[in-house]
Structure formats: C-alpha cells, structure tokens
PDB file of C-alpha atoms in Angstrom:
ATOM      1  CA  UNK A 271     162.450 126.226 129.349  1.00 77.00           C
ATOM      2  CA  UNK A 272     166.282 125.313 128.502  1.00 79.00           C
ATOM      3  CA  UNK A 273     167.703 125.316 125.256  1.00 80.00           C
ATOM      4  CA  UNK A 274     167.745 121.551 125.238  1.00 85.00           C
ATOM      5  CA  UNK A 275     163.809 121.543 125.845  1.00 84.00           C
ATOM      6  CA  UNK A 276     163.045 123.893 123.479  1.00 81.00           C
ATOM      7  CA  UNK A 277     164.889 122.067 121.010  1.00 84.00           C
ATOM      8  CA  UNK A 278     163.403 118.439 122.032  1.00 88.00           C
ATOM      9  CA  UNK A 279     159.683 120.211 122.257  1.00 83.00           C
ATOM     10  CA  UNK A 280     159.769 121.931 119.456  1.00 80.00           C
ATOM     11  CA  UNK A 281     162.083 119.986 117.597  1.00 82.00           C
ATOM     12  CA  UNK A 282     164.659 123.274 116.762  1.00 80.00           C
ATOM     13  CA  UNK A 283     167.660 121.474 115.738  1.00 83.00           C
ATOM     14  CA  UNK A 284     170.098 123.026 118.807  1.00 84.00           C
ATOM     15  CA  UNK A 285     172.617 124.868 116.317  1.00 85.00           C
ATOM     16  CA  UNK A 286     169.360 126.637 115.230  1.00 79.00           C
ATOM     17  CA  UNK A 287     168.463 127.660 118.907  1.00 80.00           C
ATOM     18  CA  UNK A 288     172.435 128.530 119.741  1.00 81.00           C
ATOM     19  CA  UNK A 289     172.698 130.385 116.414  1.00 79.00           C
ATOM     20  CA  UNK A 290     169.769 132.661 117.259  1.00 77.00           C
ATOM     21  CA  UNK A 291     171.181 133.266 120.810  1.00 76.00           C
ATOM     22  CA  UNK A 292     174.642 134.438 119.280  1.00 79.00           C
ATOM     23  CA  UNK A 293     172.123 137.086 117.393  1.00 76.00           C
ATOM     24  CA  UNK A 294     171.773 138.722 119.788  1.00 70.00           C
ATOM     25  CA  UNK A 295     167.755 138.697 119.198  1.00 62.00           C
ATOM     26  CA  UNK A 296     166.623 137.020 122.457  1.00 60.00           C
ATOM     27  CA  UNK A 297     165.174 139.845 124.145  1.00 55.00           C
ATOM     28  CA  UNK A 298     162.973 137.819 126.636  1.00 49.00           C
ATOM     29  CA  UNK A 299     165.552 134.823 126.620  1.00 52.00           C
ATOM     30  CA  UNK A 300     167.107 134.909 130.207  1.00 59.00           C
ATOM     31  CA  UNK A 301     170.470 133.167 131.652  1.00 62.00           C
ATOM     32  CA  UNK A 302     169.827 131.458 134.801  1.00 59.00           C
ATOM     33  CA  UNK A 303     172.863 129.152 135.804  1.00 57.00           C
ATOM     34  CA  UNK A 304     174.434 129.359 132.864  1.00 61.00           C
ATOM     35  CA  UNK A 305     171.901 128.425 130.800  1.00 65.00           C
ATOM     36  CA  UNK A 306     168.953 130.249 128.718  1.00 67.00           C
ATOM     37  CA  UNK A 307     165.580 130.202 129.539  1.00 74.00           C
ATOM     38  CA  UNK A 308     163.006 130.339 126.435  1.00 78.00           C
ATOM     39  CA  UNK A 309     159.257 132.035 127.128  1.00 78.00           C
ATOM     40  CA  UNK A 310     156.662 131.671 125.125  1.00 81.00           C
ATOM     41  CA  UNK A 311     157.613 135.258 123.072  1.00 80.00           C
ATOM     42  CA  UNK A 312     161.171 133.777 122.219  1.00 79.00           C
ATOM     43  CA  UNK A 313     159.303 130.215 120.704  1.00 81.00           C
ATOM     44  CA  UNK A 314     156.736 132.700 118.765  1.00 85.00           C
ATOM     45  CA  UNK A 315     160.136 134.308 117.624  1.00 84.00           C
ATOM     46  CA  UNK A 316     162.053 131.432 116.528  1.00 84.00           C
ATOM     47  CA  UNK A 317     159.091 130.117 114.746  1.00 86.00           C
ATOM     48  CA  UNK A 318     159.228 133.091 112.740  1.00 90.00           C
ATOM     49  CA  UNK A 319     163.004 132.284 112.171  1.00 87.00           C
ATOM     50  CA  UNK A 320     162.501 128.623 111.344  1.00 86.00           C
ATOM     51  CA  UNK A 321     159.616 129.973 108.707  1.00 92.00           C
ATOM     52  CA  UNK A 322     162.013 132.547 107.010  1.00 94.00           C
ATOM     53  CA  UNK A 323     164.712 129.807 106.565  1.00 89.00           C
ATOM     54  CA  UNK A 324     161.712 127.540 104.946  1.00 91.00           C
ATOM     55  CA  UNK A 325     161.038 130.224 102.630  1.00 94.00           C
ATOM     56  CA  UNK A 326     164.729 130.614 101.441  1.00 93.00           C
ATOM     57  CA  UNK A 327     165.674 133.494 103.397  1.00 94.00           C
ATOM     58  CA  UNK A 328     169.479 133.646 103.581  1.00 93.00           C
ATOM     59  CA  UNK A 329     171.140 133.918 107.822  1.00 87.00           C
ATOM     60  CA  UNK A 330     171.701 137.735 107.065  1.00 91.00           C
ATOM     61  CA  UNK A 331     167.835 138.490 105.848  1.00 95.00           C
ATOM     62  CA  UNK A 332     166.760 136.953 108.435  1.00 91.00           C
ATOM     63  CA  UNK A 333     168.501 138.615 111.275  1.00 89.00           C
ATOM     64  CA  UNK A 334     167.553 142.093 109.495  1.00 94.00           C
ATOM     65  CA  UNK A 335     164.005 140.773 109.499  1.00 95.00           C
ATOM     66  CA  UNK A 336     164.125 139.718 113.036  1.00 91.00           C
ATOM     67  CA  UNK A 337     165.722 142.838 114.084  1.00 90.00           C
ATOM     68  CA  UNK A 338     162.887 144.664 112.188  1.00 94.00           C
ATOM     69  CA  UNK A 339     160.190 143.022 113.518  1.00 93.00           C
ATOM     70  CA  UNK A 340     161.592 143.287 117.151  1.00 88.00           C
ATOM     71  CA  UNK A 341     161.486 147.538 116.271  1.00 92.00           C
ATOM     72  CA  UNK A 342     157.556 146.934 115.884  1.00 92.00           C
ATOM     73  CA  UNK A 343     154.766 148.259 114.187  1.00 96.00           C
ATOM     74  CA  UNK A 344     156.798 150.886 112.377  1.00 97.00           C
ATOM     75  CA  UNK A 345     159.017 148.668 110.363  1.00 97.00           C
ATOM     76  CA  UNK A 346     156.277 146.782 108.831  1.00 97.00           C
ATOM     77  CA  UNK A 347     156.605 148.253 105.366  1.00 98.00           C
ATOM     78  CA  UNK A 348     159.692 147.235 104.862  1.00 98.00           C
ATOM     79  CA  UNK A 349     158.971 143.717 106.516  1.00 98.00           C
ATOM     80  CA  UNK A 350     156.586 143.596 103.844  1.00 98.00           C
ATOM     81  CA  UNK A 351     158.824 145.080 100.958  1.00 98.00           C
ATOM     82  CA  UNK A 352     161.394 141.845 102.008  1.00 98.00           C
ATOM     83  CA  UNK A 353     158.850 139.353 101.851  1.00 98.00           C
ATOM     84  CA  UNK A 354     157.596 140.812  98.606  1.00 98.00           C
ATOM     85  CA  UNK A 355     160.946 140.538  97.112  1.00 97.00           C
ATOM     86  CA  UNK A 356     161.245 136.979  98.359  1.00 97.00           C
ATOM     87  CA  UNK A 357     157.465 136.235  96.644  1.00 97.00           C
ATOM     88  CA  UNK A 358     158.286 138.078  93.558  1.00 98.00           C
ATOM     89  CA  UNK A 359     161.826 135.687  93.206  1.00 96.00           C
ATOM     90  CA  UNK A 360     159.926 132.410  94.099  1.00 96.00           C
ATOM     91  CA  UNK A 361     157.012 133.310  91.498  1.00 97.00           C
ATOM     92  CA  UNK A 362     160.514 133.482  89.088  1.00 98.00           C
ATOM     93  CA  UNK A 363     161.386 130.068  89.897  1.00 97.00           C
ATOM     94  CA  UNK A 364     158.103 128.711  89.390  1.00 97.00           C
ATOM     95  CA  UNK A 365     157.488 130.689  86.024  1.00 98.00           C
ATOM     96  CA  UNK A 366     161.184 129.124  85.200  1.00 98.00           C
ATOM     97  CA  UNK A 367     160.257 125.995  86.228  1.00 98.00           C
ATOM     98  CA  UNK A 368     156.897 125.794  84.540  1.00 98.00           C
ATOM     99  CA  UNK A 369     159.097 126.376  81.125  1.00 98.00           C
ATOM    100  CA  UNK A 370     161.168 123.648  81.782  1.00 98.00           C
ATOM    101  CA  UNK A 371     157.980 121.468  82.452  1.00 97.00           C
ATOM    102  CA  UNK A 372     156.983 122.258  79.517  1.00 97.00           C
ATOM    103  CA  UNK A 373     160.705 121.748  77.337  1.00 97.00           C
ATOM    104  CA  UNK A 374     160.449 118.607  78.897  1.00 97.00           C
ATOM    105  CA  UNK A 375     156.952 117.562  77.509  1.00 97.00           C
ATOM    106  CA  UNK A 376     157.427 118.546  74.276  1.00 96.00           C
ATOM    107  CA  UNK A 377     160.859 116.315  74.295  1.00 96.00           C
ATOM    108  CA  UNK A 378     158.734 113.562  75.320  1.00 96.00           C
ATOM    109  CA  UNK A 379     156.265 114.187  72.986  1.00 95.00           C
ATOM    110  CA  UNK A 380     158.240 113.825  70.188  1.00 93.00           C
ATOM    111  CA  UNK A 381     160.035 110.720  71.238  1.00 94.00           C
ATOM    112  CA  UNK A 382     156.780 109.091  71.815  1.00 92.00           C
ATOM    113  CA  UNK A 383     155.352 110.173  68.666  1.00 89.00           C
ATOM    114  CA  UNK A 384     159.001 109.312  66.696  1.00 89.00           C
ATOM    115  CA  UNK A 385     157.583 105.849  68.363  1.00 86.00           C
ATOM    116  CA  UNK A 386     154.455 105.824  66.960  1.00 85.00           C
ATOM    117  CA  UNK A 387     155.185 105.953  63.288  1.00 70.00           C
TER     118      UNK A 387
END
C-alpha cells in the first residue's frame, strides 16, 4: 500500500507517515517507483508510533523506543523502564491535578457558603 493509502486507510496524517520514513525505521517498507510500499508489519509499527505520541512521548523517545523494539525481545526491559517512567510522570499530573480539583472546591465552597449567610 502507498503512503497516500496508508494515510487515507488508516487515517495517519501524511507528515506522520513521511516523518517515520525519514527515521529510518521502515524495515519492511519498500520503494517501488518512487514510492513506499507499507505491509502489514510497518501499519502494526506505526500504530505503535501513533500510540507513543498519544501517551506524550516526545519525537526523540519515540524513535529510541522504536529502534528498541525493532532490536527484539532483548530490549524489553528497558522498553518497559521508558514506559514506566512515562506512567510514573502521568500518575504526577493526575496526583497534581487532583490537588487543584480540590483548591478549586474548597474556593467554591466558600463563596457559596459566603452566599449563604
């Protein structure tokens, strides 16, 4: 499948698709007439890509993820040290978050019971 089908199909935004070409991470990818050709391994792959960027990987994690994955089995410690790391800094936000939830109510709170008296 072309770039521009693999970008309709799965709707990859095409700067996605070229930007993991310029990687250099499409090892199944194949140019025929000047164009790629995507299998079903280099969709699985870019999946994998689109679902790092969703989880707030930065470009440069996620070509050292990619890169680690495409070692295999033996990198998948430290595939799972990275997406610790990322876990551990999202349950941050949330715990951050939930405090400012919280600020918030109590801010409310008093205004509404100011209102009361």
């Amino acid at each position: 499948m072309t770039i521009n089908e693999a970008s309709e199909r799965y709707k990859i935004p095409l700067k996605i698709l070229q930007e993991y070409e310029s990687w250099g991470l499409c090892g199944e990818v194949k140019k025929v007439m000047g164009s790629w050709h995507y299998d079903e391994s280099d969709i699985e792959r870019l999946s994998t890509i689109m679902t790092l960027h969703d989880i707030g990987f930065t470009n440069d994690e996620v070509k050292k993820y990619m890169r680690l994955l495409l070692k295999g089995k033996s990198t998948e410690k430290e595939r799972l040290k990275m997406l610790g790391e990322k876990r551990n800094g999202t349950l941050d936000e949330i715990h951050f978050k939930e405090k400012q939830l919280d600020r918030l109510d109590y801010l409310r709170f008093e205004i509404q019971k100011s209102n009361q008296k």
